[in-house]
Coordinates of C-alpha atoms and ligand atoms in Angstrom, one line a residue:
X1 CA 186.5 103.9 -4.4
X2 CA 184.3 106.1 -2.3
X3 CA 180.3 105.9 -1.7
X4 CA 178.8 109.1 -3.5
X5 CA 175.7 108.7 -4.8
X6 CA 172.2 108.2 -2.8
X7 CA 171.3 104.6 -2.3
X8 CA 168.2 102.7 -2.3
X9 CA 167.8 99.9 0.1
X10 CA 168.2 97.5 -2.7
X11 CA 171.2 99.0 -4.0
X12 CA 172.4 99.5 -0.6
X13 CA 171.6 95.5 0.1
X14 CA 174.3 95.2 -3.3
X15 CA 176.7 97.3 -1.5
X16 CA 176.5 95.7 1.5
X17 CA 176.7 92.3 0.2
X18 CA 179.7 93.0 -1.8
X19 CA 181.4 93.9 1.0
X20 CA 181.0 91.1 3.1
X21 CA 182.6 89.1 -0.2
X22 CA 186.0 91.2 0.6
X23 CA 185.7 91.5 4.5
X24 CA 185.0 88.6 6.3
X25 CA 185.1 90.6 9.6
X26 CA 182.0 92.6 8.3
X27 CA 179.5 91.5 10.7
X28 CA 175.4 92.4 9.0
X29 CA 172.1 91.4 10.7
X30 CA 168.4 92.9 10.9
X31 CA 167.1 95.4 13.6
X32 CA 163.6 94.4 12.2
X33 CA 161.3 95.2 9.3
X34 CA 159.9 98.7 7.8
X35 CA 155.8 99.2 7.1
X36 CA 156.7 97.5 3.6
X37 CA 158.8 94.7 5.0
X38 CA 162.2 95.8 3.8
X39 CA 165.0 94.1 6.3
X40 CA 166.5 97.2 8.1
X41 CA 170.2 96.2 8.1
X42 CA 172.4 96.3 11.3
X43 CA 176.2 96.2 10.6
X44 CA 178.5 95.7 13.9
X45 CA 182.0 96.7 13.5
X46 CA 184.2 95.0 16.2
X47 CA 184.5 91.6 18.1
X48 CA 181.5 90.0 20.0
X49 CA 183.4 89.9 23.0
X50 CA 184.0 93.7 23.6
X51 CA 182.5 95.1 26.5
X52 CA 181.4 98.4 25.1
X53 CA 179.4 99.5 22.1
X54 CA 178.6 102.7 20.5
X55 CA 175.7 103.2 17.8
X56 CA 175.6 105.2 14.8
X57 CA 171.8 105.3 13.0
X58 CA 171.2 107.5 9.7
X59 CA 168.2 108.2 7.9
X60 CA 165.4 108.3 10.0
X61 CA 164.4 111.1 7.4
X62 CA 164.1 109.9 3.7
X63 CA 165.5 113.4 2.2
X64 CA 168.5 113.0 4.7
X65 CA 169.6 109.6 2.6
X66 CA 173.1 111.7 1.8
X67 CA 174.4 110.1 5.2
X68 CA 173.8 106.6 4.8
X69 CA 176.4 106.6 2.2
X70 CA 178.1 108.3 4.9
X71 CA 178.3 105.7 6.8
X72 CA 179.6 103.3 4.1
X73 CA 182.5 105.2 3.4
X74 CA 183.1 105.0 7.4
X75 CA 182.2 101.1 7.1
X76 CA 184.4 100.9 4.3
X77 CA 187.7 102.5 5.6
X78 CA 187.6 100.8 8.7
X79 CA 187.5 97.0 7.6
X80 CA 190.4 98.8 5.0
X81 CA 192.4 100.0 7.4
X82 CA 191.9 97.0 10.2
X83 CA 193.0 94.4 7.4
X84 CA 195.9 96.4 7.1
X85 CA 196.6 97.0 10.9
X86 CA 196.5 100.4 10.5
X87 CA 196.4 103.4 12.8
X88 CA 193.5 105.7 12.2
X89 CA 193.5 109.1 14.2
X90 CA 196.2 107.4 16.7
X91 CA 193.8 104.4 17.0
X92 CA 195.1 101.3 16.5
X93 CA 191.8 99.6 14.6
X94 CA 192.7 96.3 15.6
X95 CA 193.0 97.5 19.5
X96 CA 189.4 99.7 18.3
X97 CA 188.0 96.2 16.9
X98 CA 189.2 94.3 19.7
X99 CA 187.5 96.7 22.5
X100 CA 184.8 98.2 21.2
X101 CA 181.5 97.2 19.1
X102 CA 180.2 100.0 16.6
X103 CA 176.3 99.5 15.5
X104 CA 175.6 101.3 12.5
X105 CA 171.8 101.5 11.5
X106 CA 172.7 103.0 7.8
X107 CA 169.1 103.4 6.9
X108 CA 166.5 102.9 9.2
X109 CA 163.9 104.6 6.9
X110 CA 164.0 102.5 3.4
X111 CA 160.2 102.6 2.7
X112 CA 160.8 106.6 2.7
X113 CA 163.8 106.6 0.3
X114 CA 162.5 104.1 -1.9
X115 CA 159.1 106.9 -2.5
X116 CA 161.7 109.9 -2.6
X117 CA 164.1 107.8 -5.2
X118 CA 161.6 106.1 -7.1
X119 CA 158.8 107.2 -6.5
X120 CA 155.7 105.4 -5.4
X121 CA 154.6 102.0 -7.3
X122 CA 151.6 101.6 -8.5
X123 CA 150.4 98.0 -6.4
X124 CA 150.8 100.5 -3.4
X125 CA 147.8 99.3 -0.8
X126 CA 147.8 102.9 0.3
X127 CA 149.4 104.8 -2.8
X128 CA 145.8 107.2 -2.8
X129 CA 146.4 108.5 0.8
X130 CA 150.4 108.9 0.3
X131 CA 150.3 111.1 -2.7
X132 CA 147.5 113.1 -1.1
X133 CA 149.3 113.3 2.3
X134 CA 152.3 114.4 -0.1
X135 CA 150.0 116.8 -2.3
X136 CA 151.5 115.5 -5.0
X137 CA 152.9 112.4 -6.9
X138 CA 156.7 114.2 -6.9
X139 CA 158.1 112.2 -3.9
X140 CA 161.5 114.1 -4.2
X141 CA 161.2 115.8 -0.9
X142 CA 159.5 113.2 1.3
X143 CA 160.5 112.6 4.5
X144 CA 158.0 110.3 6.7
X145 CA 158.2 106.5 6.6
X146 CA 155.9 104.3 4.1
X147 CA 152.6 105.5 5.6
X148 CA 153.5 109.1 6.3
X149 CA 154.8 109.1 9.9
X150 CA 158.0 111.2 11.3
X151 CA 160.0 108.4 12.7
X152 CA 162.0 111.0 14.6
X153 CA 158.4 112.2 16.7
X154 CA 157.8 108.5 17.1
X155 CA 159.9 107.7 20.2
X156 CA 158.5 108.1 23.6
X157 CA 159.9 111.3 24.8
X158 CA 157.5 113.7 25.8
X159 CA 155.0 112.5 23.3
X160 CA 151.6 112.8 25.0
X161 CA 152.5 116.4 25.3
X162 CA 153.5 116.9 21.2
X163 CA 150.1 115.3 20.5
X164 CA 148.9 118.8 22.1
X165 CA 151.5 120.8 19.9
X166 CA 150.1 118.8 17.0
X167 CA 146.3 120.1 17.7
X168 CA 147.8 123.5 17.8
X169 CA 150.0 123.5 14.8
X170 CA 147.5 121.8 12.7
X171 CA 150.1 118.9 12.2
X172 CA 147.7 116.4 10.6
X173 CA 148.5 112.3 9.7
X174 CA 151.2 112.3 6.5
X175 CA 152.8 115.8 7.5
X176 CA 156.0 116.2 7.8
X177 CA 156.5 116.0 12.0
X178 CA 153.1 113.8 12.3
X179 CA 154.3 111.5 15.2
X180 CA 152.2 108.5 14.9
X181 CA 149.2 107.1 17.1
X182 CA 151.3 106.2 20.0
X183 CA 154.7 106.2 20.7
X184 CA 156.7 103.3 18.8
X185 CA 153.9 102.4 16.8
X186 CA 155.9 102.3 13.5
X187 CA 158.0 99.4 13.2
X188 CA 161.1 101.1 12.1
X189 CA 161.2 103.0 15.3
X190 CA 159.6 99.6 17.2
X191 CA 162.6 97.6 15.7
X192 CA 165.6 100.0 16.8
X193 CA 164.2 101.0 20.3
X194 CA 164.2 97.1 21.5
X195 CA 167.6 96.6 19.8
X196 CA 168.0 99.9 21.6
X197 CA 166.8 98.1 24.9
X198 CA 168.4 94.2 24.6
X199 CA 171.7 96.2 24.7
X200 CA 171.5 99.1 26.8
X201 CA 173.9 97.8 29.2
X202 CA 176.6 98.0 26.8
X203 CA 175.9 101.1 24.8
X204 CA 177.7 103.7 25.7
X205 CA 176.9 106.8 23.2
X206 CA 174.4 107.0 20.6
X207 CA 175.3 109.7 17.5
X208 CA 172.0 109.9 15.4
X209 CA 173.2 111.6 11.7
X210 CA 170.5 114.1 10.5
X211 CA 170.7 116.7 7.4
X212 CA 171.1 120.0 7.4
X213 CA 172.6 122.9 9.2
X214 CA 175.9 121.6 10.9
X215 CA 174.6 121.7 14.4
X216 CA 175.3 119.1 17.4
X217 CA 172.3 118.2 19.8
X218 CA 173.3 116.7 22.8
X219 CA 170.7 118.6 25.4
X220 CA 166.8 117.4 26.3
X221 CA 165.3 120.2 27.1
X222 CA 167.3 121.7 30.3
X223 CA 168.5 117.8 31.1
X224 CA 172.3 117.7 29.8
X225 CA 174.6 115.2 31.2
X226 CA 178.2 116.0 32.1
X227 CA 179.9 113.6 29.7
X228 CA 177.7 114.9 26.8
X229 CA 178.7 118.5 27.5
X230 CA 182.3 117.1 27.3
X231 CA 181.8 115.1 24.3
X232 CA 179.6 117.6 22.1
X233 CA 182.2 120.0 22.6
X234 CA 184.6 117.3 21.5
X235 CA 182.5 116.8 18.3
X236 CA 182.2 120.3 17.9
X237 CA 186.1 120.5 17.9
X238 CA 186.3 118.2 15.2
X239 CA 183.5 118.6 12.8
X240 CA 183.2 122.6 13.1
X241 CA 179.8 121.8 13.4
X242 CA 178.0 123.9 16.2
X243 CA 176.8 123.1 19.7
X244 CA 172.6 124.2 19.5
X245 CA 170.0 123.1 21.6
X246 CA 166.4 122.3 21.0
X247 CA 163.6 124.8 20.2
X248 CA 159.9 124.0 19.1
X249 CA 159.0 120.8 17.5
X250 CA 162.5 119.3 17.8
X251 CA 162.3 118.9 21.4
X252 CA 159.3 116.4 21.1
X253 CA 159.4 112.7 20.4
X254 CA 163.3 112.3 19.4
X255 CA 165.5 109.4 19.5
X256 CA 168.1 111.8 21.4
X257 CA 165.4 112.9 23.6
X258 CA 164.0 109.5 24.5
X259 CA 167.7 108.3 25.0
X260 CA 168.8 111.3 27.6
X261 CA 165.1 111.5 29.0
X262 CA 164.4 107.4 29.9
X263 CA 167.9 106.1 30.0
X264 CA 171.0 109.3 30.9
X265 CA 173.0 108.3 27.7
X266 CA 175.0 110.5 25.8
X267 CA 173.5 110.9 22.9
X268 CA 173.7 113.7 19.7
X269 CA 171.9 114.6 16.9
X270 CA 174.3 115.3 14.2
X271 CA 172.8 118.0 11.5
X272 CA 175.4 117.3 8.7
X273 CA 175.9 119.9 5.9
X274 CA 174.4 123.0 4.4
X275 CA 171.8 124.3 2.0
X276 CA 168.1 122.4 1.8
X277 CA 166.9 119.1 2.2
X278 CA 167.5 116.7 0.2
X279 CA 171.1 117.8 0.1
X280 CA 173.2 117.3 -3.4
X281 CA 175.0 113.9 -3.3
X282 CA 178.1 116.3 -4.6
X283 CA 177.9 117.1 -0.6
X284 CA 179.1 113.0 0.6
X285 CA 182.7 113.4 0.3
X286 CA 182.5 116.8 2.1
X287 CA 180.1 115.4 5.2
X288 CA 181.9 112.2 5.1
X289 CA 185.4 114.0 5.6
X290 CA 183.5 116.4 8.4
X291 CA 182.7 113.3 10.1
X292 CA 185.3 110.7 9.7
X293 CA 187.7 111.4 12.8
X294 CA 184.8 111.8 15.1
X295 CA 183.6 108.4 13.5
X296 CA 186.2 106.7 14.4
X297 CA 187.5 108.1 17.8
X298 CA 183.7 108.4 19.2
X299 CA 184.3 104.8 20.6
X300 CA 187.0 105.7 22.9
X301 CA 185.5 108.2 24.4
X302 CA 183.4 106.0 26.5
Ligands
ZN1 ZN1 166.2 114.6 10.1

């Protein structure tokens, strides 16, 4: 069975739950808490003693949910195919389990997704300001965090200088690209950037998964590292997906920013599929297709 329908973070809870029943090997924890106190769930493909890790985080946007089912199908064929000893892509997946960790953050924006799938409840402390930050109670194309902030302007890249941008653009609290008071003040990005931090000695490549417009972001600003040049091209390959680089708002306050900018590690945006946010869920299978060999031989390129 494959994943495709959108998820909320209960129902991705059951999903995750029900595979741990069937795959002892499925390894799940908690990067931390969103606004609303949902558990953000980390699952870790691979054995604790592997030297090198690689992490995978989807929905920072709530109308780019499409990809955390993404990543279950991913989560799901590889404890498949490592019970079976298989071979995926030339990969051995017990060699892949036995050398490499795989984080996946699947969704680290559930307060977001749970507005945009169910819209907002009514014992909401702040439910007045939300649906007038959204300009409407129809939360199907929200894409902040539970009290309107863009959790990719949230890292610490650059961010003084987008608070300037902001003035200019008019980019006001609850818009779509507002970027928070400071720089990791939401706990969603809070959580993943010290997770980000307790294991940045073993982290070799982050992929970030985004929707829409099949592009590959692997520059900050004019700073591109060699190995990401190599391995966005590499991606590109694969996917079909284009190599692009940064232009206005995007170049402000990123997790892929923050990552090349502070730390010199490879790291890609990933703008999966085509057409307008939120993308149909008909659109899983195709993405997760797109996506599986890089998924899977990402790892070993580190
Ligand atoms: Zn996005």
């Amino acid at each position: 069975m494959q994943y495709s329908r959108e998820l909320t973070h209960h129902q991705l809870m059951d999903e995750l739950n029900e595979l741990q029943i069937n795959h002892e090997e499925l390894n799940i924890s908690y990067i931390g808490e969103s606004v609303f106190s949902k558990p953000i769930p980390l699952v870790t493909l691979g054995d604790r003693s592997a030297q090198k890790s690689v992490l995978y985080v989807s929905t920072h946007h709530a109308n780019e949910n499409v990809c955390t089912s993404v990543m279950l199908n991913f989560i799901k064929d590889y404890l498949e195919a490592y019970e079976r000893y298989g071979q995926m892509y030339q990969i051995n997946t017990r060699y892949l389990y036995k050398m490499r960790k795989i984080y996946i953050v699947l969704m680290l924006n559930p307060d977001g997704v749970e507005y945009r799938l169910n819209g907002i409840r009514e014992d909401n402390p702040i439910k007045d300001r939300i649906i007038n930050y959204n300009g409407s109670a129809d939360f199907s194309k929200w894409s902040a965090n539970g009290r309107g902030v863009d959790l990719n302007h949230n890292y610490n890249a650059y961010f003084e200088e987008y608070k300037e941008i902001e003035k200019e653009l008019g980019i006001t609290s609850g818009s779509a690209k507002y970027s928070g008071e400071y720089a990791e003040s939401e706990p969603e990005v809070s959580a993943l950037a010290n997770f980000i931090r307790l294991h940045m000695d073993e982290i070799e490549g982050v992929m970030t998964f985004h929707t829409q417009g099949e592009e590959i972001y692997y520059k900050s600003r004019e700073k591109s590292l060699p190995k990401a040049e190599y391995v966005s091209r590499l991606i590109a390959k694969i996917t079909g997906y284009k190599q692009a680089e940064s232009k206005g708002t995007g170049e402000y306050g990123g997790l892929t920013d923050w990552l090349i900018k502070e730390y010199g590690k490879p790291s890609f945006t990933i703008e999966c599929g085509k057409g307008e946010n939120p993308l149909p869920t008909s659109q899983i299978t195709d993405i997760y297709l797109r996506l599986k060999e890089i998924l899977f031989t990402f790892p070993i390129l580190f």
